mmCIF file of C-alpha atoms in Angstrom:
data_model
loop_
_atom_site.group_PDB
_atom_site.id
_atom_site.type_symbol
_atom_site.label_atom_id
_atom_site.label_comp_id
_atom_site.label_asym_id
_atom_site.label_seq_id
_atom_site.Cartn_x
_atom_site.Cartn_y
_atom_site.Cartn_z
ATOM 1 C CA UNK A 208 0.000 0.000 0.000
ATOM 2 C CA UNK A 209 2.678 2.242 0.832
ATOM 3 C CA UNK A 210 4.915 1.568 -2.390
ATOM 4 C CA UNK A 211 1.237 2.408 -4.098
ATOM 5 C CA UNK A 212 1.382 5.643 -2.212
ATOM 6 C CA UNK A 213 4.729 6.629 -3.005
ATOM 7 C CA UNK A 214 4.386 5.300 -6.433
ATOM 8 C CA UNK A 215 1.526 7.460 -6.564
ATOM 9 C CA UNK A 216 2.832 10.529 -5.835
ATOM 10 C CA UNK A 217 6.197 10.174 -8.365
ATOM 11 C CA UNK A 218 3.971 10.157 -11.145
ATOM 12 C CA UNK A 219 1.428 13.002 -9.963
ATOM 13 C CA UNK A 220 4.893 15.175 -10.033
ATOM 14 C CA UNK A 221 6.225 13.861 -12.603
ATOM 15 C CA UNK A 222 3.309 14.873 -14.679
ATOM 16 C CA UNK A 223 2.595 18.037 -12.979
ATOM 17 C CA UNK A 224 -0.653 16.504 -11.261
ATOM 18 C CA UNK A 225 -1.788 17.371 -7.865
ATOM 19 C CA UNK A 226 -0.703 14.142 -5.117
ATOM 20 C CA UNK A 227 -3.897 12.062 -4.971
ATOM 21 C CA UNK A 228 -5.911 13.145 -1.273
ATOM 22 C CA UNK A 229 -5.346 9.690 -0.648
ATOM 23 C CA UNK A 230 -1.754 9.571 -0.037
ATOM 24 C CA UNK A 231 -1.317 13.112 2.638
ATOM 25 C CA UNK A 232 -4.588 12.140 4.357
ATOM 26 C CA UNK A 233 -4.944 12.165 8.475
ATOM 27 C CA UNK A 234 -6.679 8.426 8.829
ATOM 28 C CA UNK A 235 -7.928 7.819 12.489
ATOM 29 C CA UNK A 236 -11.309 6.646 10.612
ATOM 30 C CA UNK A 237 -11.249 3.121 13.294
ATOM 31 C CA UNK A 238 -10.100 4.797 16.092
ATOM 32 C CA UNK A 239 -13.009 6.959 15.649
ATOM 33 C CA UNK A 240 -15.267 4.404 14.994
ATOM 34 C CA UNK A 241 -13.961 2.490 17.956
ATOM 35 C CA UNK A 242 -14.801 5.216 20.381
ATOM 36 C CA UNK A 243 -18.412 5.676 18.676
ATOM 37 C CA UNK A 244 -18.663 1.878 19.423
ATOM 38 C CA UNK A 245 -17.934 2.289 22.837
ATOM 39 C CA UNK A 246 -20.454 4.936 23.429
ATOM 40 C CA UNK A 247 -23.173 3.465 21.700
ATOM 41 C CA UNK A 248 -22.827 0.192 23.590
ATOM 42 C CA UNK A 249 -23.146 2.473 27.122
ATOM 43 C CA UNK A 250 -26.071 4.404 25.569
ATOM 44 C CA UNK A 251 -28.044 0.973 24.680
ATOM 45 C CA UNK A 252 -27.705 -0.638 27.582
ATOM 46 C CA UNK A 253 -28.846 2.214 28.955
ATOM 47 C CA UNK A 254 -25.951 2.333 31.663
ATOM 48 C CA UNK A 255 -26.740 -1.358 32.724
ATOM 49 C CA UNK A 256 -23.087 -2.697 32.757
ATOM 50 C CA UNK A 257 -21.440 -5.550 33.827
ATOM 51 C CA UNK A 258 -20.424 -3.993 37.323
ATOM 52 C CA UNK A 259 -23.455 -1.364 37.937
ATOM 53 C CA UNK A 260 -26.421 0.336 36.942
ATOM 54 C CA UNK A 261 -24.608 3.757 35.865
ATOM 55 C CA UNK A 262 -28.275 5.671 35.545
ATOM 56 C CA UNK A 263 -30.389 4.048 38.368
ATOM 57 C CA UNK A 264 -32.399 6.071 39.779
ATOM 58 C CA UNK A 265 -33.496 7.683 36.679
ATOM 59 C CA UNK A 266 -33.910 7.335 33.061
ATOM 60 C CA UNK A 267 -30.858 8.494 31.044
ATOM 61 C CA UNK A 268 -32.684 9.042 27.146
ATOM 62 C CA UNK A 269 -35.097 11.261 28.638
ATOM 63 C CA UNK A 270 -32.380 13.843 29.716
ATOM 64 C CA UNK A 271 -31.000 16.339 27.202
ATOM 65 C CA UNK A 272 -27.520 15.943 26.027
ATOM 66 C CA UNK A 273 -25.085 18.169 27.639
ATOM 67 C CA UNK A 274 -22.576 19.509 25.089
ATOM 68 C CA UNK A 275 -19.586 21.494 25.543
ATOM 69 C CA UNK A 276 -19.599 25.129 24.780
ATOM 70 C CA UNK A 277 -16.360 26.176 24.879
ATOM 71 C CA UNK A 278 -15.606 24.319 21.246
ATOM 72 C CA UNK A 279 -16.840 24.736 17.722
ATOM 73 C CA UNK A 280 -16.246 21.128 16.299
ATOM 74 C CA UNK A 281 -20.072 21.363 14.309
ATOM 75 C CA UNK A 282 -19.297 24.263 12.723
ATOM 76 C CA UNK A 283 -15.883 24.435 11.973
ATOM 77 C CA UNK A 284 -15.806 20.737 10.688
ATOM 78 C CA UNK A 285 -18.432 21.122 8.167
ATOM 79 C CA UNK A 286 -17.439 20.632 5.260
ATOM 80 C CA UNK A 287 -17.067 23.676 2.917
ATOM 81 C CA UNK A 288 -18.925 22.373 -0.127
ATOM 82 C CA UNK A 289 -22.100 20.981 1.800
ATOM 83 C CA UNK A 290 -25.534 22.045 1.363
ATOM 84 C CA UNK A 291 -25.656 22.268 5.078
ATOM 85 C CA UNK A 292 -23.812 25.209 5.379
ATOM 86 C CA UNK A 293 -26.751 27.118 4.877
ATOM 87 C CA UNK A 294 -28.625 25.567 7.771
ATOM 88 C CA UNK A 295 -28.909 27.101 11.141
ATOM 89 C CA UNK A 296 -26.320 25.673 12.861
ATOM 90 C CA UNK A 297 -23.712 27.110 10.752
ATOM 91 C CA UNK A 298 -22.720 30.731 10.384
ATOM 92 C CA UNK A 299 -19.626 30.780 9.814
ATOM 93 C CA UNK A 300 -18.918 31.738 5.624
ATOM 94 C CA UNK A 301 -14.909 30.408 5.253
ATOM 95 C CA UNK A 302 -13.665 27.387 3.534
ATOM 96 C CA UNK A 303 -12.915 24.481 5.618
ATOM 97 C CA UNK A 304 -9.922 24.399 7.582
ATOM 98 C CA UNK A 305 -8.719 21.004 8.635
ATOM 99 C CA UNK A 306 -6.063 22.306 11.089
ATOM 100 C CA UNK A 307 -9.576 24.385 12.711
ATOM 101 C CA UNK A 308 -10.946 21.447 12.782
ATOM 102 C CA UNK A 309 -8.398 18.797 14.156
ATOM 103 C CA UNK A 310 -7.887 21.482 17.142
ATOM 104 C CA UNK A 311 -11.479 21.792 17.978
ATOM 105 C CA UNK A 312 -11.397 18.103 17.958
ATOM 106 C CA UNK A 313 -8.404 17.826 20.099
ATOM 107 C CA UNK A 314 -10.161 20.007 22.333
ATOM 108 C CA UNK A 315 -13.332 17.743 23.039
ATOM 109 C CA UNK A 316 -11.298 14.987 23.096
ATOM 110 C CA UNK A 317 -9.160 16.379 26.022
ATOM 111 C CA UNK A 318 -12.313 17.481 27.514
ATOM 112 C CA UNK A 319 -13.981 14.058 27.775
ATOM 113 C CA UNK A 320 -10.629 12.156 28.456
ATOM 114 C CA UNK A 321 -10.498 14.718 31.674
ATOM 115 C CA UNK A 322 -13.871 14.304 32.493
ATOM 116 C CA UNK A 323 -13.808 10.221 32.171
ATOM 117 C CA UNK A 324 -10.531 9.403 34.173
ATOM 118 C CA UNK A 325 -11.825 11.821 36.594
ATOM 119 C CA UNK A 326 -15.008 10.194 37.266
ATOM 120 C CA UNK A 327 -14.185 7.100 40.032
ATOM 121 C CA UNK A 328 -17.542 5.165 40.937
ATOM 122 C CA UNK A 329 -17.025 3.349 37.906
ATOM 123 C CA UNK A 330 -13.888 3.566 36.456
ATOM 124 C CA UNK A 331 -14.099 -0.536 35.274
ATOM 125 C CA UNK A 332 -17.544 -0.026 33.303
ATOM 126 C CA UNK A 333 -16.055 3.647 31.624
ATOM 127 C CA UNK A 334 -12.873 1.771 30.752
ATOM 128 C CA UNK A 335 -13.688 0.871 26.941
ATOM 129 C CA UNK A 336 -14.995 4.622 26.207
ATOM 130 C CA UNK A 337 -11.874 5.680 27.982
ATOM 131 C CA UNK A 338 -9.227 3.276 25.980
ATOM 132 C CA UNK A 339 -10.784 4.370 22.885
ATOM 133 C CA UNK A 340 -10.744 8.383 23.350
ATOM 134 C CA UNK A 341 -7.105 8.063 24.595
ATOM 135 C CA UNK A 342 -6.574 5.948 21.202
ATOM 136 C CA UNK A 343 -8.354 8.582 19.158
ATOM 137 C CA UNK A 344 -6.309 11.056 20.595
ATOM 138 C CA UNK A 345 -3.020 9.062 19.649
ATOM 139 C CA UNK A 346 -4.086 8.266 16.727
ATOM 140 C CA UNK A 347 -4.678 11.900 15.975
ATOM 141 C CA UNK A 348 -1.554 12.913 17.421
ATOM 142 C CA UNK A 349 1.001 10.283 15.207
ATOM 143 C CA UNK A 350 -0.840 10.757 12.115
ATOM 144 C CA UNK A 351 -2.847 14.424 11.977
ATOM 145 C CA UNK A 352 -1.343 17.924 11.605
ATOM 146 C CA UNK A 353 -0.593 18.753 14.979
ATOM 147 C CA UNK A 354 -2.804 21.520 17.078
ATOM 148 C CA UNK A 355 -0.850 24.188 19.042
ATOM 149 C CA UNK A 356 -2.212 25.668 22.261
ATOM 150 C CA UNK A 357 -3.453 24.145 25.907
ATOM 151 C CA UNK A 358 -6.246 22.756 26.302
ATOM 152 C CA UNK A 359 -8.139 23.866 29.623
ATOM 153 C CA UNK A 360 -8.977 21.372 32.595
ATOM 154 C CA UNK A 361 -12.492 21.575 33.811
ATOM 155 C CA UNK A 362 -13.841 20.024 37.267
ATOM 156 C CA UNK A 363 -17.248 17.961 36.177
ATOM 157 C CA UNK A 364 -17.838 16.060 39.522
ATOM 158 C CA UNK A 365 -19.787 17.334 42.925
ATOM 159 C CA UNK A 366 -18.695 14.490 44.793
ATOM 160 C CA UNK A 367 -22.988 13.460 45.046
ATOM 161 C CA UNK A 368 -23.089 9.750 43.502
ATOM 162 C CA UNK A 369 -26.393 10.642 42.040
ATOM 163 C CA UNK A 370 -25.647 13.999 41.526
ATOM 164 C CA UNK A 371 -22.640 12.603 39.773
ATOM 165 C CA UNK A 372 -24.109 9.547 37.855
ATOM 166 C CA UNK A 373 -26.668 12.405 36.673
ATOM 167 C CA UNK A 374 -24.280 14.714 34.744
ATOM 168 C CA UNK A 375 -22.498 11.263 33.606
ATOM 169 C CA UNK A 376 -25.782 10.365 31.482
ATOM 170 C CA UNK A 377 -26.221 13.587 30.094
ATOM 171 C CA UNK A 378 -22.172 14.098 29.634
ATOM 172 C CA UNK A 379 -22.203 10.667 27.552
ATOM 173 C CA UNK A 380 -25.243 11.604 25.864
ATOM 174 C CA UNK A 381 -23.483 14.284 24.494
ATOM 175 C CA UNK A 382 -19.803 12.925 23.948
ATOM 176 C CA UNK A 383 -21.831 10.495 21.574
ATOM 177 C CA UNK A 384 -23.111 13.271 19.763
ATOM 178 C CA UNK A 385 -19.897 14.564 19.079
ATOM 179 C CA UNK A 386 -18.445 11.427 18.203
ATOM 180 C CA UNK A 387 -20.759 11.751 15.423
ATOM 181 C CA UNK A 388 -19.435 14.546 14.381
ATOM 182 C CA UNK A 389 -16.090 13.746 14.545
ATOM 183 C CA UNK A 390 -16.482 10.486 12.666
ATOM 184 C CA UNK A 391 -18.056 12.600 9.911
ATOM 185 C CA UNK A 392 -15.180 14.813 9.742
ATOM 186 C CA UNK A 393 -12.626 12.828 10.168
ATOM 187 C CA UNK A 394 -14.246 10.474 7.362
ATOM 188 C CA UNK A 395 -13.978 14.202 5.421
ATOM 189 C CA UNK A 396 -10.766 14.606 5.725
ATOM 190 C CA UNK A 397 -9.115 11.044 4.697
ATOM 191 C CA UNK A 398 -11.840 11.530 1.448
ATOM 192 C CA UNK A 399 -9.267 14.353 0.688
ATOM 193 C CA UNK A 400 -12.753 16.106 -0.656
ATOM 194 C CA UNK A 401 -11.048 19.917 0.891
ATOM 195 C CA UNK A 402 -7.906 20.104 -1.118
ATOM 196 C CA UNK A 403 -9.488 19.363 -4.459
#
């Protein structure tokens, strides 16, 4: 595959063509889809896990998602081309920028990885969601432009287990959201579809 890719980009010089997207793309497509895994599974068994009930007490879909508002992942990843810029959601009128992008998904992912090894009741049942953020995050780090900056540390936790186990439902609810997001735009960016 990699003699391909080389191969590849010899002859797109040699003949003046642009390199195919394929062979200078950022590829953390399964790591992505791992952690998307991982978060579904939590979300359909409702918090019932092998350890604990993570929601008893209440019931987790009928809480609203609690995003983060500090990043701009939604907007800043969509893709430049799309219909959907129009929509509501998206004011912003530049082209796509992948290195905007990758940051603001750094960003969450830091977020979430703070927020998850922070949280103790359960560390066992979080551990999958956990593994695969940190790999996401690796995986972005060896093979994505790199992001420049710090990204803050928030305190999530009250110390109240249900209090606690509360915010945890509606915290998922929305780091599954924005995996969506971020398998969408990471699927974006290995397409190559923003430097044609």
């Amino acid at each position: 595959m990699k003699i391909c890719a080389v191969f590849c980009v010899f002859v797109a010089l040699a003949l003046g063509s642009p390199v195919p997207p394929n062979t200078q793309q950022c590829e953390c497509s399964a790591a992505a889809r791992s952690l998307l895994s991982s978060l579904s599974h939590i979300m359909q068994k409702e918090g019932k896990m092998e350890h604990r009930d993570l929601f008893a007490g209440f019931n987790c879909t009928d809480l609203e998602a609690q995003m983060i508002p500090h990043t701009l992942t939604a907007s800043v990843c969509q893709p430049s081309g799309s219909a959907h810029n129009a929509s509501c959601s998206s004011h912003r009128r530049s082209s796509f920028s992948e290195t905007e992008c990758l940051r603001n998904i750094r960003a969450d992912l830091s977020y979430y990885d703070v927020m998850l090894s922070s949280y103790r009741p359960s560390e066992t049942d979080l551990s999958p969601v956990k593994t695969a953020t940190k790999g996401l995050m690796n995986c972005l780090n060896e093979n994505c432009e790199a992001a420049d900056g710090e990204f803050p540390q928030w305190r999530v936790w009250s110390g109240l287990s249900f209090d606690d186990r509360l915010s945890l439902c509606k915290t998922l609810k929305g780091f599954h959201i924005r995996a969506i997001t971020v398998n969408r735009a990471l699927g974006y960016i290995g397409s190559g579809e923003h430097r044609k």
